[in-house]
Structures are given as C-alpha cells and as structure tokens.
Amino acid sequence: MDKFTTLTGIAAPMPLVNIDTDMIIPKQFLKTIKRSGLGKNLFDEMRYNSDGSEIADFILNQPAYRDAEILVAGDNFGCGSSREHAPWALLDFGIRCVVSTSFADIFYNNCFKNGILPVVLPQEAVDALMEDARKGANARMTVDLESQTVTTSDGQAFGFDIDPFKKHCLLNGLDDIGLTLEKSASIDAYEKTAAQSRPWV
Amino acid sequence: MSGPKTLYDKIWDAHVVHEDADGTCLLYIDRHLVHEVTSPQAFEGLRMTGRNVRAPEKTIAVPDHNVPTTLDREKGIENEESRIQVEALDKNARDFGINYYPVNDVRQGIVHIVGPEQGWTLPGMTVVCGDSHTATHGAFGALAHGIGTSEVEHVLATQTLIQKKSKNMKVEITGKLRPGVTAKDITLSVIGATGTAGGTGYVIEYCGEAIRDLSMEGRMTVCNMAIEGGARAGLIAPDEKTFEYVMGRPHAPKGAQWEAALAWWKTLFTDEGAHFDKVVTIRGEDIAPVVTWGTSPEDVLPITGTVPAAESFTGGKVGAAQRSLDYMGLTPGMKLTDIKIDTVFIGSCTNGRIEDLRAAAAILKGKKVKDGMRAMVVPGSGLVRAQAEEEGLAQIFIDAGFEWRLAGCSMCLAMNPDQLSPGERCAATSNRNFEGRQGRGGRTHLMSPAMAAAAAVTGHLTDVREMM
Ligand code: SF4
C-alpha cells in the first residue's frame, strides 16, 4: 500500500449527500477478479451516457477537474455495499483523499486499506472547502496527514481528527496482515482458551 | 470492566485477542462467510504472499451474486466475467479446503440465508463476510458485520480483525404490530426515523415486545437492514425461539456440547442498567405498512401518504430529494397508491425466506398478476425453494403468473441477467433503492413481501390491508 503523507492537488466539489457505492462504482464492474483498472468506470452512470459518451457537465468530466486528487463531498459518503471496488476505483482514477461531514463505516475502513485518506470535518469546514473546490484547477488544496490539517488555496486551515493507529499505518504504508501476524502467539493462546470455553465453535 | 454490560459488550469482550493502549483491538472471528464477488482479490493476495487460510473449518463459501436463477442454470453462466468469478470461487474453495456449497448443490443460496440455515451462525459468535448485509446474522445474537476485501484477506490469513469498539445504541419497538405490518415495515420505519447515517458509529440492539414477537425470519429481516441505517451491526438477544431454530441444524452443536452452548447463550442479554449511548423508541402500534418513494432507504412513507416535495426537506437533502424525484419520475403531492408498477421482485437476503414466501402467497392465493406485468419470486436458498414447493406455495405463485426461480441474489443487485430496463418501475422486497441498483435507470420501491404481492395483483402500489 502507498503511504499517505501530504497531498497538494485539485479538489472536485460533489455536494450531493448520500453518495452511495453503487454510484461510485456500479455493480457491472464488480465482476473483475483484479483490483486495478476501475478508474475509467468511477461514477460510471453519472459520468457517461448509455452510448458511452461523456456527460459534459459531470464534475470529473469538466476540464478543470479531470485531474482531481481530492473530493469534497456531501454527508454520508460511501454508504451502501461493502465493495472495496469503490476505493479501488477512486484510487485508480487518482483520488487520494475524500472530505465530508460523515462517511459510511465500511467505506471509511476500506479507504485506509488502500492508501486513501477520508477526512471528517464539521459542516462549516466542509462548506468552506466546498467553496474553495468550486474555484477550479487554479485553486489547489493541501492535505497534511502528519499535522492533521486541510488548507484551502487561500491559506485557511482546518484541523481534523483521526484514529492514531490508522494514521500511523497510512503514514507508513503498513500492511495490516503483517502487523497482525506478529501477534500470532496471542491468537494461538486465544484459540486454546476458546477451545475449552466454547468448544462448539 | 465489570458492572452492567450490554449484549454487544458481552460478545465483544468474549472475542478480544489483544488490546492496544489506544483501544484498538484484535477481535477473534468465529465464522467467515465468503461469496464470489468480494473474495477473488483476497485469495489472490494470499497466494502472492504465500499465506494460508488459518481456519478453513470456520470459513464457508457459496456463490450467490452472479449465479443465474433461471431453471436452465445447469447449462452454465453465459456472461464470461460472471463465470470466471464463480469458477475462481470454486477453485479457491478447493485449493484452501474451505466449506463450500457449489452452484448446483441444493443447499446453495444467498450467503446470509445459507449461514443460519446450515447452523453455521450461532448466538454469541462473531460473524463476518465481505458483504454489508452480514448484519442479518445479528438476529441470533451474533455480532455480525460486513467487511471489505482487504479485511476478507486479513480474516482468511489471521482469523481476526483489527477493530475499535462501536458505541451502543438501543432501538426499542414497544407493544404489538397492527395487522398487515411486518418486520420489513419495522426496519424501514426505523431507517425512516433515524436516517441512513443515524446508526453510524453504533451497534444497534433491537428490543421490545414487537421484536420479541417476531419469528427468527422476521428478526433476520430487521437486522439485515441495520446497515441501511448506517450501523455497523444489529443485534437481537437470543431466546427460546432462537434456540429452537438452531437446534438440530447440520452445524449446530449436539449432545453435551449443545448443553454447554445453551448455558452460555442464556447469559447473552443486556444487563439491567447497562448504558446505551443512543436510544430510539418507536411504538409498534404506530408503524404502518410502508414503501420507499426515493433513492435512499431513508425515503420511507406509510403507503397512505403522498410523494413529498423536495422543499419539505432541509440542507443537502433538498438537492438529493429533487434528484430522487427526477430519477424516480414522481410528482410531489401524488398519492403513493397511484404509482403504477411494471415489475415485482420477491426475494433477497432481506425477504427471501420461507415466511416471506408464505406472506406473499397468502395474498396471491386465487389471484392473478395484473396483465402486462413481470413478476418473479427468487427463493433465498435451494432449501427454501424446496420447502415452498412442498407447502404448495410455489404452485400459488406459478398459478398467479409469477416466475418461480432458483436461488440467488438475482434482481436485488442485478449482477446476473435479472435487471430492470431504464424507467422500469419495480416493487421489490430487497433492501436498496439506489439509482441503478436493479439495472441502469431502473426505479425501485422497497416494501414487504405482502405489499409486493398486493402490487402485483393491482398493478400499482397498494395498501395490503385492503386485500386482507
Ligand atoms: S440478496 Fe442483495 S443485499 Fe443480499 S447479499 Fe445478495 S446482493 Fe447483497
């Protein structure tokens, strides 16, 4: 997994609330057995007409936002299914950070497994960042994980909270499984005790 | 921590393998359910790193999302990508030695129906699956939730998950339900009241007389949609109904083990005085048969209502409601019962169990599907299908003009050929009404099986109480 330290890039405004995982990556693209290549189908049904041509006014089709690396989105981003294809598609497109007032639980966790930083901020802060994102490609936002801040193009900074363990893993690009396997002895011990106390499991 | 505990606290505490100073825990996983869509990349990850499945005997796989549900299933899967996904699961199950119910096994079905049916899901367990509707298993008093593919790989390799504890939320449904009101109406009404983010950060325990009165099937329907309310999981304390359902299932404990298990299961309830961070109480008498009008599961209204105006909402929801109305092709002020339906879908992990089919068949008996409509029943598992045939329900559906399908997810998410066309309007017993969920441009109204059956007869959304 790639590290996430600091990112300065174009932010695309998506004020819609409840952007669900079916919008982020519709199910016809879940038939893959790979993780890569989903970026072209990110937001597929909002982004393309049924004949495959682009819907010109969709935000990521607008020239200013084609290279966006940050999304500023409405409440409850990523609700719906557990599909990790949603963060895979975002990542493959080039999005490394999503800012919202709230995220659905599973999506939020999935982001961290893929080097994407989901930033939760209060409504006023998201409103200010949404305004900044609307300025287009010349306005670059900066997200700094170490200092836990998002800074607008004109220097207004907002601090955000994040779980220290998740921060540590993301900053260092750590693989969870490797970390857990270091605790194998604890797992062995647990299984031994459980075999006595809950043998039917 | 001593002192009074919630049911969630008790199950959590029994599964902590290791706790870090900051509260990050390694949680032991008792059952890992696997389906073909969210697992291939996880098995691929194991192969690439030379890791193995730590507890294949606790891992259960079944293909459900992609499988054809038409009667000619044995001919194989036409869509190449779908076929490759199912073949990948076949191979992974074989290579790693995990429990497996292949496509043509009579026990095959939707993973969340097969787990309980086979006795894999038991009270007090931790159950995970790369699927958000894993919450279903909470009906047994198991801590069950969906995970992403990276976490699937993590559980395969370590039989644990890295977790932080959620907060406790209590949803109490008091009193009795009125006639025509079902578990689906309860769960939709809760989401309507709390919103799709109302449960974010929480594990919900459903309780109260109306919940106690539900069958195990009904409880599974309620917990199934905890995720639509944003919660990590939904739980219902096990009781005699739970034990009776579990007893004798193929993978349930037997003999002395059964007695030992039962003794522990009986301690699984929320202690008097335990703390909940959030409490929602709804009177059972106040719940009506409901439908969704929009493209979020929180867009819930009693069937006697009218389509709302976007301006009746606040904040970001105004824009979202307008988008929903446009997408759904609805005009504010119109009566919900005037909405015409093209298609009826009865099935899914929310409402694809025997009791759901009985409820729908009770409405359909001696009646016909309205001319020109498409209607299908997709049982949740091969065993549900067999039982429905034995009880004569299948014949009622067929006589009414429904297609009687094989088990799978089918039109719940339309990954297989069962899809809506643009603009096609569907009365569905599934759990998601998102844009394009049942096919690009398709319009979904969620409701109970009885309500869906009523709509099939009249051709429009219908108050089932008028047909009882
Ligand atoms: S029936 Fe629908 S919601 Fe349930 S597991 Fe299948 S696709 Fe998911």
XYZ file of C-alpha atoms and ligand atoms in Angstrom:
677
model
C 0.000 0.000 0.000
C 1.219 3.515 -0.832
C 1.955 5.867 2.019
C -0.099 8.983 2.523
C 1.836 11.895 3.949
C 0.904 15.150 2.308
C -1.010 15.954 -0.849
C -1.491 19.198 -2.744
C -3.923 18.912 -5.591
C -7.150 19.845 -7.302
C -10.289 19.235 -5.257
C -13.581 18.475 -7.003
C -16.811 19.610 -5.303
C -19.566 16.968 -5.064
C -22.155 18.466 -2.698
C -24.666 15.640 -3.177
C -25.473 13.841 0.099
C -25.583 10.040 0.447
C -23.292 9.308 -2.499
C -23.518 5.528 -2.365
C -21.165 2.815 -3.518
C -23.485 1.925 -6.412
C -22.902 5.465 -7.713
C -19.165 5.289 -7.094
C -18.804 2.008 -8.971
C -21.917 0.316 -10.374
C -22.210 -3.417 -9.939
C -21.498 -4.378 -13.541
C -17.868 -3.556 -12.790
C -17.688 -5.804 -9.752
C -17.192 -8.843 -11.919
C -13.471 -8.301 -12.096
C -11.083 -10.524 -10.210
C -8.434 -7.759 -10.136
C -8.042 -4.598 -8.086
C -6.812 -2.324 -10.850
C -8.379 -0.732 -13.894
C -11.608 0.516 -12.311
C -10.816 4.243 -12.589
C -12.380 4.599 -16.002
C -15.696 3.422 -14.552
C -15.625 5.580 -11.431
C -19.080 7.214 -11.107
C -19.916 5.465 -14.381
C -23.652 6.166 -14.534
C -23.213 9.840 -13.601
C -20.226 10.255 -15.871
C -21.272 8.590 -19.139
C -24.382 8.400 -21.318
C -25.643 4.939 -22.191
C -23.802 5.157 -25.529
C -20.524 5.609 -23.656
C -20.079 9.304 -24.435
C -19.208 11.648 -21.579
C -21.831 13.701 -19.776
C -20.176 17.086 -20.171
C -21.373 18.762 -17.004
C -20.463 15.924 -14.633
C -17.813 17.376 -12.374
C -14.963 15.000 -13.223
C -15.615 15.492 -16.939
C -15.105 19.245 -16.690
C -11.628 20.304 -17.875
C -10.773 21.933 -14.548
C -11.414 18.750 -12.583
C -10.218 15.917 -14.794
C -7.074 15.576 -12.724
C -8.713 15.992 -9.342
C -6.980 14.175 -6.499
C -9.339 15.244 -3.733
C -13.139 15.055 -3.473
C -15.147 17.337 -1.224
C -18.489 15.591 -0.811
C -21.873 15.790 0.907
C -22.842 13.890 4.062
C -22.666 10.124 4.430
C -20.282 9.484 1.538
C -19.780 5.825 0.586
C -22.966 4.425 2.067
C -24.259 1.123 0.750
C -22.377 -2.026 -0.020
C -19.045 -3.225 1.350
C -17.466 -3.303 -2.115
C -13.815 -2.342 -1.865
C -14.136 -1.693 -5.576
C -15.288 1.792 -4.525
C -11.940 2.872 -3.060
C -10.124 0.882 -5.766
C -11.960 2.907 -8.430
C -11.254 6.211 -6.671
C -7.597 5.330 -6.317
C -7.282 4.137 -9.900
C -8.755 7.450 -11.062
C -6.234 9.298 -8.918
C -8.310 10.368 -5.914
C -6.248 10.050 -2.711
C -8.423 11.991 -0.291
C -12.168 12.485 0.292
C -13.511 15.176 2.612
C -17.031 15.015 4.054
C -19.012 15.574 7.235
C -19.513 11.812 7.544
C -18.687 8.515 5.898
C -20.339 5.129 5.944
C -18.442 2.814 8.266
C -17.225 0.084 5.896
C -16.228 2.522 3.159
C -14.290 4.557 5.707
C -12.314 1.486 6.802
C -11.752 0.345 3.243
C -10.111 3.675 2.362
C -7.327 3.123 4.873
C -6.511 -0.277 3.394
C -5.819 1.403 0.079
C -3.845 4.482 0.956
C -6.827 6.833 0.667
C -7.389 9.373 3.435
C -11.020 10.049 4.368
C -11.242 13.343 6.257
C -14.198 14.076 8.527
C -14.867 17.751 9.250
C -17.789 19.733 10.644
C -20.356 21.214 8.285
C -18.907 24.764 8.307
C -15.454 23.496 7.389
C -16.814 21.281 4.606
C -18.840 24.251 3.320
C -15.694 26.401 3.192
C -13.731 23.653 1.425
C -16.623 23.107 -0.996
C -16.447 26.820 -1.870
C -12.710 26.578 -2.391
C -13.089 23.478 -4.563
C -15.572 25.338 -6.757
C -12.786 27.718 -7.800
C -11.416 25.077 -10.183
C -7.974 23.945 -11.188
C -6.069 27.013 -10.066
C -7.156 26.522 -6.504
C -5.118 23.739 -5.002
C -5.945 22.353 -1.630
C -3.358 20.839 0.683
C -3.999 17.857 2.926
C -1.352 17.106 5.512
C -1.794 13.926 7.495
C 1.082 14.464 9.931
C -0.325 17.780 11.152
C -3.948 16.658 10.527
C -4.932 19.724 8.535
C -6.654 20.598 5.291
C -5.685 24.003 3.917
C -7.592 25.923 1.254
C -5.925 27.675 -1.665
C -6.048 30.948 0.252
C -4.463 29.555 3.364
C -7.458 28.832 5.597
C -6.596 25.698 7.607
C -8.939 23.183 9.221
C -7.740 20.569 11.707
C -9.288 17.092 11.645
C -9.339 14.110 13.996
C -8.117 10.680 13.081
C -7.529 7.427 14.891
C -3.809 7.299 15.841
C -3.360 3.694 14.722
C -4.950 4.331 11.340
C -2.823 7.457 10.949
C 0.328 5.537 11.755
C -0.461 2.794 9.213
C -1.321 5.291 6.492
C 1.732 7.493 7.091
C 3.978 4.464 6.820
C 2.060 2.460 4.237
C 1.864 -0.509 6.640
C 0.206 -3.782 5.764
C -2.302 -4.790 8.442
C -1.883 -8.504 7.911
C 1.838 -8.330 8.521
C 1.219 -6.403 11.749
C -1.360 -8.889 12.962
C 0.790 -11.912 12.171
C 3.331 -10.523 14.626
C 0.674 -11.246 17.253
C 0.260 -14.895 16.219
C 1.146 -16.069 19.710
C -1.829 -14.158 21.136
C -4.111 -15.682 18.519
C -2.822 -19.177 19.341
C -3.416 -18.548 23.029
C -6.919 -17.244 22.397
C -7.795 -20.281 20.300
C -6.531 -22.602 23.002
C -8.682 -20.969 25.670
C -11.713 -20.771 23.396
C -11.401 -24.472 22.594
C -12.091 -25.042 26.298
C -14.702 -22.384 26.955
C -16.622 -22.521 23.668
C -15.726 -25.918 22.180
C -18.739 -25.888 19.842
C -17.303 -23.028 17.823
C -14.672 -3.673 33.073
C -17.344 -5.051 35.335
C -20.733 -3.535 36.032
C -23.769 -3.980 33.831
C -22.983 -4.828 30.209
C -24.927 -4.655 27.006
C -25.269 -7.714 24.802
C -22.759 -6.115 22.441
C -20.278 -5.571 25.306
C -20.529 -9.234 26.286
C -19.912 -10.625 22.817
C -17.128 -8.135 22.196
C -15.358 -8.963 25.452
C -15.509 -12.687 24.711
C -13.622 -12.177 21.438
C -10.800 -9.771 22.264
C -7.483 -11.434 21.419
C -5.355 -8.408 22.136
C -5.978 -4.793 23.074
C -3.609 -1.906 22.417
C -3.304 1.029 24.775
C -5.335 3.231 22.406
C -8.247 0.766 22.428
C -7.506 -0.803 19.055
C -8.402 -4.476 19.406
C -7.672 -7.663 17.632
C -11.020 -9.426 17.564
C -11.363 -13.159 17.002
C -13.722 -14.203 14.205
C -15.769 -17.381 14.713
C -17.335 -17.599 11.262
C -16.192 -16.177 7.979
C -18.672 -16.320 5.119
C -17.387 -15.816 1.612
C -19.039 -15.133 -1.757
C -17.634 -14.804 -5.250
C -17.717 -11.032 -5.754
C -15.652 -9.675 -2.882
C -13.219 -12.557 -2.388
C -11.111 -13.200 -5.523
C -8.663 -10.377 -4.814
C -8.313 -11.585 -1.215
C -7.378 -15.141 -2.209
C -5.068 -13.676 -4.842
C -3.409 -11.672 -2.059
C -2.853 -14.854 -0.025
C -1.240 -16.569 -2.985
C 1.026 -13.615 -3.697
C 2.300 -13.533 -0.136
C 2.428 -17.304 0.335
C -0.074 -17.162 3.194
C -2.687 -19.769 4.030
C -6.246 -19.784 5.360
C -5.787 -20.035 9.117
C -9.116 -21.694 9.945
C -10.678 -23.274 6.845
C -13.140 -25.157 9.073
C -14.610 -21.808 10.159
C -14.779 -20.475 6.613
C -17.850 -21.074 4.459
C -18.206 -20.123 0.811
C -21.175 -20.018 -1.529
C -21.681 -18.303 -4.889
C -24.836 -16.177 -4.968
C -24.482 -12.743 -6.587
C -23.682 -13.790 -10.147
C -25.478 -17.088 -10.464
C -28.324 -17.387 -12.960
C -31.656 -18.069 -11.274
C -33.439 -19.352 -14.349
C -34.289 -23.049 -14.436
C -31.646 -23.772 -17.059
C -28.853 -22.894 -14.661
C -27.134 -26.214 -15.250
C -26.177 -25.039 -18.722
C -23.674 -22.744 -17.044
C -23.171 -18.997 -16.816
C -23.269 -17.166 -20.119
C -21.598 -13.931 -19.067
C -17.892 -14.632 -19.187
C -16.842 -12.374 -16.326
C -19.531 -13.784 -14.035
C -18.483 -17.294 -14.942
C -14.836 -16.551 -14.217
C -15.769 -15.144 -10.817
C -17.748 -18.233 -9.854
C -15.016 -20.516 -11.194
C -12.479 -18.587 -9.151
C -14.525 -19.289 -6.010
C -14.765 -22.994 -6.924
C -11.016 -23.128 -7.234
C -10.267 -21.076 -4.134
C -12.615 -23.192 -2.030
C -10.900 -26.335 -3.284
C -7.321 -25.063 -3.014
C -7.747 -23.720 0.506
C -10.038 -26.504 1.769
C -12.929 -24.354 2.971
C -16.566 -25.424 3.366
C -18.349 -24.935 0.075
C -21.854 -25.080 -1.408
C -21.409 -25.007 -5.193
C -23.990 -23.642 -7.626
C -25.770 -26.918 -8.233
C -25.950 -28.022 -4.597
C -29.499 -27.883 -3.237
C -28.146 -26.041 -0.176
C -26.778 -23.202 -2.341
C -28.352 -19.807 -1.865
C -27.741 -16.285 -0.651
C -24.871 -16.433 1.813
C -26.890 -14.757 4.588
C -29.660 -17.294 4.229
C -27.402 -20.328 3.934
C -25.333 -19.488 7.056
C -28.235 -19.621 9.531
C -29.982 -22.421 7.648
C -26.972 -24.714 7.955
C -26.399 -23.839 11.594
C -23.108 -22.018 10.971
C -24.490 -18.897 12.606
C -24.897 -19.349 16.357
C -25.612 -16.997 19.266
C -22.662 -15.141 20.736
C -20.450 -15.619 17.709
C -18.556 -13.078 15.694
C -19.525 -13.460 12.035
C -18.085 -11.511 9.134
C -18.475 -11.572 5.368
C -17.333 -9.343 2.547
C -20.874 -8.120 2.245
C -22.677 -5.358 4.068
C -25.812 -7.387 4.786
C -23.874 -9.655 7.118
C -25.812 -7.731 9.762
C -28.568 -10.302 9.095
C -26.887 -12.820 11.395
C -27.334 -10.435 14.317
C -30.826 -11.877 14.629
C -29.213 -14.776 16.524
C -27.427 -12.540 18.977
C -24.229 -12.869 16.946
C -22.002 -9.860 16.338
C -22.067 -9.809 12.560
C -20.914 -7.195 10.122
C -19.694 -6.583 6.608
C -16.044 -6.077 5.728
C -14.093 -5.024 2.640
C -11.906 -7.287 0.547
C -8.669 -6.308 2.325
C -10.317 -7.329 5.579
C -11.511 -10.570 3.969
C -7.871 -11.312 3.262
C -6.974 -10.324 6.810
C -9.553 -12.711 8.284
C -8.549 -15.522 5.936
C -4.916 -15.151 6.993
C -5.346 -14.478 10.712
C -8.960 -15.350 11.717
C -9.040 -11.925 13.373
C -9.951 -8.355 12.540
C -8.459 -5.098 13.747
C -11.365 -3.220 15.275
C -12.278 -0.366 17.535
C -15.382 -0.825 19.562
C -18.504 0.940 18.378
C -20.965 2.723 20.621
C -24.134 1.081 21.935
C -27.497 2.069 20.505
C -30.856 0.690 21.561
C -33.819 0.586 19.233
C -36.912 -0.434 21.102
C -40.165 -1.305 19.362
C -42.818 -1.407 22.042
C -46.222 -3.070 22.027
C -47.859 -5.040 19.242
C -47.829 -4.593 15.496
C -51.107 -3.936 13.737
C -52.419 -6.402 11.138
C -50.625 -6.162 7.790
C -47.476 -4.735 9.399
C -44.332 -6.884 9.178
C -40.666 -6.992 10.142
C -39.840 -5.163 6.902
C -42.108 -2.296 7.911
C -40.337 -2.134 11.273
C -36.876 -1.985 9.793
C -37.801 0.539 7.086
C -39.638 2.706 9.621
C -36.587 2.759 11.887
C -34.412 3.943 8.986
C -37.062 6.484 8.039
C -36.927 7.819 11.590
C -33.142 7.822 12.126
C -31.838 8.368 8.570
C -29.223 6.355 6.716
C -26.468 7.807 8.896
C -28.431 7.616 12.170
C -26.609 4.470 13.230
C -23.111 5.427 12.036
C -20.584 4.523 14.719
C -23.041 2.308 16.599
C -24.031 -1.290 17.026
C -27.794 -1.438 17.402
C -29.602 -3.772 19.756
C -33.237 -4.174 18.737
C -35.542 -4.981 21.598
C -39.072 -4.554 22.860
C -42.229 -6.611 22.683
C -42.729 -6.237 18.928
C -39.215 -7.590 18.292
C -39.668 -10.467 20.763
C -42.883 -11.386 18.973
C -41.125 -11.753 15.620
C -40.096 -15.146 14.277
C -36.404 -15.766 13.548
C -37.123 -14.989 9.896
C -38.618 -11.638 10.852
C -35.705 -10.856 13.145
C -33.290 -11.545 10.308
C -35.231 -9.087 8.143
C -34.915 -6.415 10.840
C -31.172 -6.927 11.432
C -30.483 -7.252 7.707
C -31.158 -3.565 7.180
C -29.199 -2.279 10.202
C -26.578 -1.339 7.627
C -29.035 0.836 5.709
C -29.403 2.739 8.964
C -25.634 3.228 8.978
C -24.933 0.917 11.937
C -22.016 -1.477 11.957
C -24.261 -4.283 13.143
C -27.717 -5.045 14.504
C -28.328 -7.494 17.337
C -31.266 -9.212 18.966
C -30.777 -11.124 22.216
C -31.246 -14.877 21.738
C -34.245 -16.529 23.385
C -36.203 -19.789 23.195
C -37.194 -19.041 19.595
C -33.539 -18.694 18.669
C -32.540 -21.930 20.381
C -35.408 -23.785 18.790
C -34.442 -22.508 15.333
C -30.810 -23.503 15.806
C -31.348 -26.934 17.346
C -30.700 -29.838 15.010
C -29.223 -27.762 12.169
C -26.316 -29.539 10.441
C -23.564 -27.456 12.060
C -25.233 -26.685 15.377
C -23.672 -28.303 18.463
C -25.092 -31.622 19.630
C -25.338 -33.574 22.895
C -23.156 -32.320 25.747
C -21.832 -29.513 23.569
C -25.377 -28.335 22.954
C -25.989 -28.166 26.695
C -22.779 -26.235 27.276
C -23.563 -23.845 24.456
C -27.104 -23.317 25.666
C -25.895 -22.475 29.149
C -23.671 -19.720 27.737
C -26.232 -18.468 25.240
C -28.686 -17.918 28.073
C -26.326 -15.339 29.567
C -26.390 -13.289 26.365
C -28.678 -10.386 27.150
C -28.222 -6.768 28.146
C -27.894 -6.415 31.915
C -30.302 -4.280 33.856
C -28.913 -0.731 33.980
C -26.367 -1.145 31.155
C -25.529 2.072 29.344
C -26.674 2.916 25.822
C -25.191 5.942 24.066
C -28.305 6.462 21.990
C -31.871 5.239 22.417
C -34.680 5.282 19.877
C -38.154 4.128 20.833
C -40.958 3.522 18.386
C -44.445 2.344 19.287
C -45.329 -0.810 17.389
C -48.910 0.426 17.050
C -47.660 3.499 15.171
C -45.974 1.514 12.396
C -47.921 1.249 9.144
C -47.148 -0.744 6.014
C -44.537 1.437 4.314
C -42.871 1.896 0.936
C -39.907 3.933 -0.231
C -40.520 6.725 -2.732
C -36.935 7.874 -3.429
C -33.436 6.539 -3.982
C -32.277 6.282 -0.386
C -33.620 3.691 2.073
C -34.489 6.574 4.417
C -37.078 7.824 1.915
C -39.807 5.900 3.698
C -43.513 6.747 3.945
C -46.673 4.956 5.031
C -48.492 3.629 1.978
C -51.335 6.038 2.771
C -49.010 9.020 2.179
C -48.224 11.247 -0.782
C -44.989 11.929 -2.675
C -43.152 14.710 -0.809
C -41.804 17.944 -2.291
C -38.046 18.476 -2.255
C -38.561 21.743 -0.378
C -40.068 19.850 2.546
C -36.510 18.744 3.433
C -33.573 20.733 4.746
C -29.857 21.091 3.997
C -28.206 18.846 1.432
C -31.287 16.633 1.413
C -33.231 19.196 -0.666
C -30.959 18.613 -3.645
C -30.851 14.872 -3.064
C -34.661 14.688 -2.827
C -35.060 16.650 -6.061
C -32.616 14.321 -7.780
C -34.565 11.323 -6.404
C -37.900 12.691 -7.606
C -36.486 13.291 -11.093
C -34.867 9.877 -11.193
C -37.996 8.151 -9.905
C -40.242 10.135 -12.271
C -42.588 11.241 -9.487
C -44.557 14.436 -8.900
C -44.919 15.840 -5.382
C -48.420 15.537 -3.974
C -49.299 12.398 -5.898
C -50.766 9.570 -3.828
C -48.339 6.704 -3.322
C -51.112 4.270 -4.178
C -51.404 5.904 -7.618
C -47.852 4.892 -8.552
C -48.021 2.260 -11.299
C -45.642 -0.692 -11.201
C -44.128 -2.691 -14.095
C -42.314 -5.406 -12.232
C -42.425 -7.228 -8.918
C -39.387 -8.839 -7.335
C -39.795 -11.026 -4.267
C -36.551 -12.352 -2.838
C -33.126 -11.241 -1.483
C -31.414 -11.765 1.859
C -33.926 -9.351 3.374
C -37.081 -11.211 2.358
C -36.204 -14.461 0.615
C -37.009 -16.843 3.477
C -39.922 -19.238 3.827
C -42.017 -16.928 5.963
C -41.693 -14.187 3.337
C -42.897 -16.528 0.637
C -45.792 -17.612 2.825
C -46.821 -13.992 3.393
C -46.735 -13.206 -0.318
C -48.538 -16.415 -1.258
C -51.300 -15.683 1.267
C -52.112 -12.508 -0.675
C -51.754 -14.125 -4.094
C -53.821 -17.239 -3.480
C -56.539 -17.438 -6.115
C -55.465 -14.145 -7.712
C -53.570 -13.207 -10.838
C -50.709 -10.869 -11.592
C -52.081 -7.824 -13.415
C -51.841 -8.140 -17.208
C -48.609 -6.969 -18.781
C -46.566 -7.085 -15.608
C -43.443 -9.057 -14.960
C -43.286 -10.801 -11.588
C -40.713 -13.141 -10.121
C -40.021 -14.968 -6.901
C -36.426 -15.869 -6.185
C -36.154 -18.042 -3.071
C -33.201 -17.272 -0.830
C -31.823 -20.806 -0.951
C -32.390 -24.128 -2.631
C -33.813 -25.440 0.633
C -36.270 -22.552 0.946
C -37.330 -23.304 -2.602
C -37.822 -26.993 -1.846
C -39.837 -26.226 1.260
C -42.035 -23.752 -0.602
C -42.727 -26.402 -3.206
C -43.638 -28.877 -0.519
C -46.003 -26.413 1.138
C -47.738 -25.672 -2.159
C -46.568 -22.055 -2.223
C -44.706 -22.490 -5.484
C -47.913 -23.539 -7.197
C -49.715 -20.452 -5.880
C -47.005 -18.211 -7.339
C -46.999 -20.059 -10.649
C -50.803 -20.013 -10.887
C -50.792 -16.285 -10.180
C -48.351 -15.720 -13.044
C -45.059 -15.346 -11.177
C -41.833 -16.830 -12.438
C -40.584 -19.390 -9.929
C -36.803 -19.137 -9.873
C -33.753 -20.862 -8.452
C -31.898 -19.335 -5.502
C -29.566 -16.356 -5.686
C -29.302 -12.594 -5.295
C -30.838 -12.035 -8.689
C -32.580 -8.722 -9.190
C -31.604 -7.423 -5.764
C -28.490 -6.040 -7.398
C -28.829 -7.218 -10.961
C -25.355 -8.631 -11.446
C -26.860 -11.608 -13.170
C -29.202 -11.214 -16.181
C -32.205 -10.249 -13.992
C -32.272 -6.489 -14.466
C -34.642 -3.581 -14.872
C -34.577 -1.511 -18.066
C -34.352 2.294 -17.893
C -37.564 3.735 -16.462
C -38.935 0.323 -15.466
C -40.582 0.563 -12.047
C -40.270 -2.284 -9.573
C -41.929 -3.210 -6.308
C -39.073 -5.009 -4.554
C -38.631 -6.811 -1.260
C -34.883 -6.192 -1.263
C -33.010 -3.564 0.724
C -31.602 -0.908 -1.587
C -33.335 1.565 -3.842
C -30.189 3.358 -5.017
C -30.026 4.757 -8.539
C -29.320 1.927 -10.940
C -29.302 -0.694 -8.202
C -31.634 -3.051 -10.078
C -30.406 -2.024 -13.511
C -29.427 1.291 -15.086
C -32.330 3.737 -14.924
C -34.479 1.208 -13.028
C -36.821 2.580 -10.346
C -37.124 0.655 -7.107
C -39.749 0.883 -4.383
C -38.890 -1.164 -1.311
C -41.609 -2.895 0.691
C -42.639 -6.092 2.452
C -43.401 -9.326 0.576
C -47.135 -8.972 1.257
C -47.121 -5.416 -0.098
C -45.160 -6.504 -3.174
C -47.675 -9.293 -3.787
C -50.534 -6.813 -3.469
C -48.874 -4.512 -6.025
C -48.505 -7.455 -8.391
C -52.259 -8.010 -8.320
C -53.347 -4.391 -8.738
C -50.502 -3.056 -10.873
C -49.883 -0.114 -8.573
C -48.561 0.431 -5.052
C -51.282 -0.888 -2.795
C -52.200 -0.889 0.860
C -52.103 -4.609 1.601
C -54.611 -4.134 4.429
C -57.298 -3.614 1.796
C -56.657 -7.115 0.471
C -56.641 -8.942 3.776
S -29.521 -10.524 -1.819
Fe -28.890 -8.473 -2.362
S -28.288 -7.482 -0.495
Fe -28.394 -9.662 -0.089
S -26.311 -10.413 -0.363
Fe -27.364 -10.630 -2.319
S -26.965 -8.739 -3.412
Fe -26.425 -8.369 -1.288
